[in-house]
XYZ file of N, CA and C in Angstrom:
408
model
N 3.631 -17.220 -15.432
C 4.440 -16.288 -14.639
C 4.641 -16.880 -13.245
N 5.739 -16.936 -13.056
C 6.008 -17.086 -11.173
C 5.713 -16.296 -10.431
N 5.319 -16.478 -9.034
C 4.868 -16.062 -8.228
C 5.602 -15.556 -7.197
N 5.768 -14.602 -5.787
C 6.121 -14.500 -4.823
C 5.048 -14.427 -3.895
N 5.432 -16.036 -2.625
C 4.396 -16.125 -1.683
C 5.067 -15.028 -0.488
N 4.401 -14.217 0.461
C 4.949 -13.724 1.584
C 4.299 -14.610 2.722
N 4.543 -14.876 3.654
C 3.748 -15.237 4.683
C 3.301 -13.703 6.226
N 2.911 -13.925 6.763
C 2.540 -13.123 7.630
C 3.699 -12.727 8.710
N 4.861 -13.511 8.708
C 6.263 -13.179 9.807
C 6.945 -12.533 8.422
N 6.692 -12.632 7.234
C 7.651 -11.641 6.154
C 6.490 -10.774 6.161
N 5.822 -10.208 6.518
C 4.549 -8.742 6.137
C 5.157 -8.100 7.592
N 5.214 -9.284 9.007
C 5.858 -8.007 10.068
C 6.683 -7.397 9.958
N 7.713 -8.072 9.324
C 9.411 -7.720 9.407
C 9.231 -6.540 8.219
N 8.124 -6.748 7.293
C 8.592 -5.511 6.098
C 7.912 -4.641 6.656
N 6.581 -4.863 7.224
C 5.928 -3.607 7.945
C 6.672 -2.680 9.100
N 7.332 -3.481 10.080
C 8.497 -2.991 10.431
C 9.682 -2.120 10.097
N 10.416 -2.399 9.234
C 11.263 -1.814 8.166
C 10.473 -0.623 7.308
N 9.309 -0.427 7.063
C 8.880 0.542 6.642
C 8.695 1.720 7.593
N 8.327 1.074 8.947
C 7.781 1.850 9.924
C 8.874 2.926 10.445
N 10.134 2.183 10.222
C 11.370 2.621 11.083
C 11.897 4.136 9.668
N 11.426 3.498 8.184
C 11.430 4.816 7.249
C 10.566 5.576 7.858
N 9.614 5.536 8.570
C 8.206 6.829 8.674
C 8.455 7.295 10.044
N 9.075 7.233 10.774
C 9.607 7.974 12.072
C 10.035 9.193 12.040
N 10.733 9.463 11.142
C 11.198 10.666 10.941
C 9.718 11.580 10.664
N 8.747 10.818 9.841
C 7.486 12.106 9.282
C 6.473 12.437 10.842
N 6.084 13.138 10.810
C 4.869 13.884 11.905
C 3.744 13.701 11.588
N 3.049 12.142 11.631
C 2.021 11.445 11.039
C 0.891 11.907 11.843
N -0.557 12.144 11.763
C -1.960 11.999 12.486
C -2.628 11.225 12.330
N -2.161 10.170 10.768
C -2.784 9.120 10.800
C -2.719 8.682 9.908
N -3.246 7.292 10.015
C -2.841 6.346 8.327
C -4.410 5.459 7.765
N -4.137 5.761 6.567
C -5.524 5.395 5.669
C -4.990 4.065 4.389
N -5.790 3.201 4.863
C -5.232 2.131 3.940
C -6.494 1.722 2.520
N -5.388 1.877 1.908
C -6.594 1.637 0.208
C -6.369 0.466 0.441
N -8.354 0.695 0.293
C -9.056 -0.851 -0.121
C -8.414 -1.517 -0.978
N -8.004 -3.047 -0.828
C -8.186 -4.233 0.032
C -6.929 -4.319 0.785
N -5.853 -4.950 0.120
C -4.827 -5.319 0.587
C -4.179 -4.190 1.489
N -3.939 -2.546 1.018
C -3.603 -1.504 1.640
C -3.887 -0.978 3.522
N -5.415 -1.928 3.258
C -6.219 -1.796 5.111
C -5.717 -2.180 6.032
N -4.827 -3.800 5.488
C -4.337 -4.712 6.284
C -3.307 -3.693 6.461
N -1.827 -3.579 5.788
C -1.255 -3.462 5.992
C -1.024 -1.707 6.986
N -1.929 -0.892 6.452
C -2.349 0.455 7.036
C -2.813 -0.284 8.644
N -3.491 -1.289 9.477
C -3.879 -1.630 10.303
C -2.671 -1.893 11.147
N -1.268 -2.726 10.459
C -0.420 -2.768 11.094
C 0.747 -1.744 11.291
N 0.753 -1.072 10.306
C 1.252 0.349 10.473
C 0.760 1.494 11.690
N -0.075 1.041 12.082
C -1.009 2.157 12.927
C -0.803 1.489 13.837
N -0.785 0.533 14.496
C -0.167 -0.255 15.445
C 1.203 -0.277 15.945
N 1.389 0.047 14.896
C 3.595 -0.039 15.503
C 3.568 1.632 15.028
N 3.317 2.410 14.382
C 3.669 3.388 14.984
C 2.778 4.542 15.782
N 1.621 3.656 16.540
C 0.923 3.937 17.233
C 0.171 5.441 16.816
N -0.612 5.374 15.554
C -1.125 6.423 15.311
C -2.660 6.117 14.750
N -3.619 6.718 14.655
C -4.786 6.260 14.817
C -4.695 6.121 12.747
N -5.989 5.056 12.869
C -5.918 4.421 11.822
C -7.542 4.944 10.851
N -7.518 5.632 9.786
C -8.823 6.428 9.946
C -9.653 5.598 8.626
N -10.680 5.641 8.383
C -11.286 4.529 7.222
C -12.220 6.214 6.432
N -11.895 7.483 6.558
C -12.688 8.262 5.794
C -11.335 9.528 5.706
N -11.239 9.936 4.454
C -10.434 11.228 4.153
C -11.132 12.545 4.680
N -12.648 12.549 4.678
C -12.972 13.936 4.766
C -12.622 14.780 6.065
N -12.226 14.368 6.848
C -11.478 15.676 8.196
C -9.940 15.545 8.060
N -9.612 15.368 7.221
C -8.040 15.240 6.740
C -7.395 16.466 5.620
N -8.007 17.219 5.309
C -7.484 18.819 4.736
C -6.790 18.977 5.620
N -5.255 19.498 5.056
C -4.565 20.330 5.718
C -3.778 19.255 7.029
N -3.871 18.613 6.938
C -3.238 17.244 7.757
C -2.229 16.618 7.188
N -1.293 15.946 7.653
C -0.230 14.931 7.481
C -0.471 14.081 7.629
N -1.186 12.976 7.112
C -1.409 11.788 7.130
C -0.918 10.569 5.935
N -0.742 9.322 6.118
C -0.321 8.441 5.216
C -1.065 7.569 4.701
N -1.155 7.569 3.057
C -2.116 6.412 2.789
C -0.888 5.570 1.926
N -1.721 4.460 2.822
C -0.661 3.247 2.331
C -1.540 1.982 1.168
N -0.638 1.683 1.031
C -0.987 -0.083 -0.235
C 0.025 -0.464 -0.342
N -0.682 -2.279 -0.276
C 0.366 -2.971 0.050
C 1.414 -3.197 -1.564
N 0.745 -2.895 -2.995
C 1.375 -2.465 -3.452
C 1.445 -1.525 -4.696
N 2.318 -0.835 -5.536
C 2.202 0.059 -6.352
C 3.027 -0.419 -7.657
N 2.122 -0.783 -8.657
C 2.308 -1.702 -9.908
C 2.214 -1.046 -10.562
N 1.040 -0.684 -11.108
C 0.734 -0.071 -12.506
C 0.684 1.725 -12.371
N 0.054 2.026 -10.888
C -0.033 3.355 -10.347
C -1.639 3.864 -9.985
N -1.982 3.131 -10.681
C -3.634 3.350 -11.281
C -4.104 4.475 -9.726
N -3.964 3.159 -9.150
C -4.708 3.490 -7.746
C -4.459 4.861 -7.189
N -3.018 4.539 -6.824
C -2.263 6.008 -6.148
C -2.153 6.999 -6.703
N -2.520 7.062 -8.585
C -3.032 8.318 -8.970
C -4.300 9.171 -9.243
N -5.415 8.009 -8.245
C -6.619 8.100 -7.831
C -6.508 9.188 -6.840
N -5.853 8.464 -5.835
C -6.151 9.923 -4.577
C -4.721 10.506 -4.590
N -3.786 10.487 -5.163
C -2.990 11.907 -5.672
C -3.890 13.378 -6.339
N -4.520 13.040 -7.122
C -5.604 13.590 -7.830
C -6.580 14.505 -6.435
N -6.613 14.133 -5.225
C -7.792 14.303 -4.381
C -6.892 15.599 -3.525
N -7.810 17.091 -3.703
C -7.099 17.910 -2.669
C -7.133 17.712 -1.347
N -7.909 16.620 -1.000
C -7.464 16.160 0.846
C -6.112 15.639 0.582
N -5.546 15.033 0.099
C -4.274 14.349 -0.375
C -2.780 15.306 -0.378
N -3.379 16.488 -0.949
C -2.334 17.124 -0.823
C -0.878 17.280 0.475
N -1.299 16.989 1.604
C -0.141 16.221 2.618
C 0.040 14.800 2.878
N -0.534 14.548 1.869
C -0.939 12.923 2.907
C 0.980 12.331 2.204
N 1.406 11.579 2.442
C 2.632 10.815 2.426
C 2.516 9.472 1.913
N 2.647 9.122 0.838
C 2.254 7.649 0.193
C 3.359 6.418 0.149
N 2.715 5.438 0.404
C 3.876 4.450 1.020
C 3.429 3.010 0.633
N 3.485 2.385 0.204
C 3.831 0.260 0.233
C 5.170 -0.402 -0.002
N 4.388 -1.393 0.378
C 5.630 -2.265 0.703
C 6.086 -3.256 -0.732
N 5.723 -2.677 -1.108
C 6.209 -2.978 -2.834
C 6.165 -2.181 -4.193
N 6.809 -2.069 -4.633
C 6.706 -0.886 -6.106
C 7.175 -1.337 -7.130
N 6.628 -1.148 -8.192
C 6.887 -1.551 -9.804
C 7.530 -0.421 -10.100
N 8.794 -0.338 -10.739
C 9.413 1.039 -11.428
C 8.820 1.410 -12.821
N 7.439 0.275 -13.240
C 6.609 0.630 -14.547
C 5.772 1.688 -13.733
N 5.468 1.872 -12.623
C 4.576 2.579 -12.121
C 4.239 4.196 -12.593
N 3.302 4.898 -12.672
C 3.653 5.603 -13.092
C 3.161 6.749 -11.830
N 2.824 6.307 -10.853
C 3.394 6.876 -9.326
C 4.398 6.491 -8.664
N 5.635 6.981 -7.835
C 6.269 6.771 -7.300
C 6.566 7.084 -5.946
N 5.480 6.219 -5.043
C 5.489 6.249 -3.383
C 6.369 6.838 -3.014
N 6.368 7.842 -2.258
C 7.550 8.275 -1.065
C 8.366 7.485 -0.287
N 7.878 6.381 -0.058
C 8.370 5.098 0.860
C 8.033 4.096 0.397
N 8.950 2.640 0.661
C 8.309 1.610 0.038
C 9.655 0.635 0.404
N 9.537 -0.597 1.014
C 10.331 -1.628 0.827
C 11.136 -2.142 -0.178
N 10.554 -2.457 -1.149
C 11.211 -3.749 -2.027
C 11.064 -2.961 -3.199
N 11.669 -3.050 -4.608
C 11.267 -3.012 -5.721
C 10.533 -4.168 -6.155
N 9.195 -4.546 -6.956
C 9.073 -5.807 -7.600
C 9.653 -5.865 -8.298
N 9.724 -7.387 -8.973
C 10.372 -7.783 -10.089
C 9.167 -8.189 -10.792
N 9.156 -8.464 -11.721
C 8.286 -9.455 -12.750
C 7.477 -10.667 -12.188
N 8.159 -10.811 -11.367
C 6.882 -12.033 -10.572
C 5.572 -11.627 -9.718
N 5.012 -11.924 -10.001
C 3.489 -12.293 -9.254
C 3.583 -12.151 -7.970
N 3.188 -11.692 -6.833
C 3.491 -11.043 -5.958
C 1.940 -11.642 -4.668
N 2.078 -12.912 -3.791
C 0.641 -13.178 -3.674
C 1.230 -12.576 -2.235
N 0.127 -12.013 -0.973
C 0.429 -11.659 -0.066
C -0.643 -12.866 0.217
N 0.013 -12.867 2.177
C -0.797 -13.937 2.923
C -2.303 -13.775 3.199
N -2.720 -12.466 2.556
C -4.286 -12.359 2.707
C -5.269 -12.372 1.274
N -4.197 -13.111 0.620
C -4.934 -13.822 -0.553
C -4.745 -14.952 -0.703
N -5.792 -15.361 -2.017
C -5.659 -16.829 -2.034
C -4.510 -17.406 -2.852
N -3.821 -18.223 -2.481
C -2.430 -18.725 -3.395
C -3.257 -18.552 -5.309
N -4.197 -19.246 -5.488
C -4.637 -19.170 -6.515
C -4.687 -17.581 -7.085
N -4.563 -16.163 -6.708
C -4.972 -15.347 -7.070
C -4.598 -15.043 -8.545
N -5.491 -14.718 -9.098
C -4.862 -14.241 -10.662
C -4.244 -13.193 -10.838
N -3.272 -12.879 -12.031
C -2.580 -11.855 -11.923
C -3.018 -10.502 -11.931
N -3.976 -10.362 -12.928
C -4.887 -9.340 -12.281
C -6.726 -9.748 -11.770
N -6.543 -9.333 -10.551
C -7.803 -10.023 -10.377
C -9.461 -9.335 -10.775
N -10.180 -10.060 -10.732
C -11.495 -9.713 -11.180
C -12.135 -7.999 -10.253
N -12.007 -7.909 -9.486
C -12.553 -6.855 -9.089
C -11.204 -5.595 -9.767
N -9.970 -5.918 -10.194
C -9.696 -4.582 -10.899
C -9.877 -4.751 -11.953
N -10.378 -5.856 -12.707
C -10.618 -5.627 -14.539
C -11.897 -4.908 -14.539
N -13.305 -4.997 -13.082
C -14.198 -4.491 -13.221
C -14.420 -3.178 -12.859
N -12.956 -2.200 -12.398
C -13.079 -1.232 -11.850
C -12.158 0.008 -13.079
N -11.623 -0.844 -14.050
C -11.518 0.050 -14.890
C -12.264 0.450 -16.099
């Protein structure tokens, strides 16, 4: 399978472009799913200057966004869809599979079929990597 490399000046410009979709929402804060999701939740909270939180539990009844950098299979994002702190939260990455069987509120790009490596992995990464074959 082929791959798509991003580098870190294509993660600003899309983090950007996402940011300018989330202006319109009345955010308190953004929560990034572990791994790849933190980074990009770190730069989100930065450009749209809203605090960046690493725990859901004082988030009932709040507007907040949890982001990942992306939404493939769904697995994840129908992890804390599932969670009644979640119930406002606003879900968002910067990439989406239309196999997904969540469909982010926001999101950059559609994927395609290619392999998708971001600059905070290793070029080598496998397509699915070892810590999600061990988490299902």
């Amino acid at each position: 399978m082929s791959k798509i490399f991003y580098n870190w000046e294509d993660i600003e410009g899309r983090v950007s472009d996402l940011c300018q979709k989330l202006k319109q929402e009345s955010l308190e804060a953004v929560y990034g799913v572990p791994r790849g999701g933190l980074i990009v939740a770190v730069l989100v909270s930065h450009n749209l200057g809203i605090p960046l939180i690493t725990d859901l539990k004082n988030m009932y009844g709040k507007k907040f966004l949890i982001v990942d950098d992306i939404v493939d299979t769904g697995v994840t994002l129908e992890r804390y869809k599932k969670l009644k702190v979640c119930n406002n939260a606003v879900f968002v990455s910067l990439d989406y599979h239309k196999q997904s069987s969540v469909v982010p509120d926001y999101w950059i790009s559609e994927k395609s079929d290619k392999w998708i490596v971001y600059p905070w992995e290793q070029k080598e990464s496998l397509e699915i990597q070892d810590y999600l074959k061990e988490s299902k």
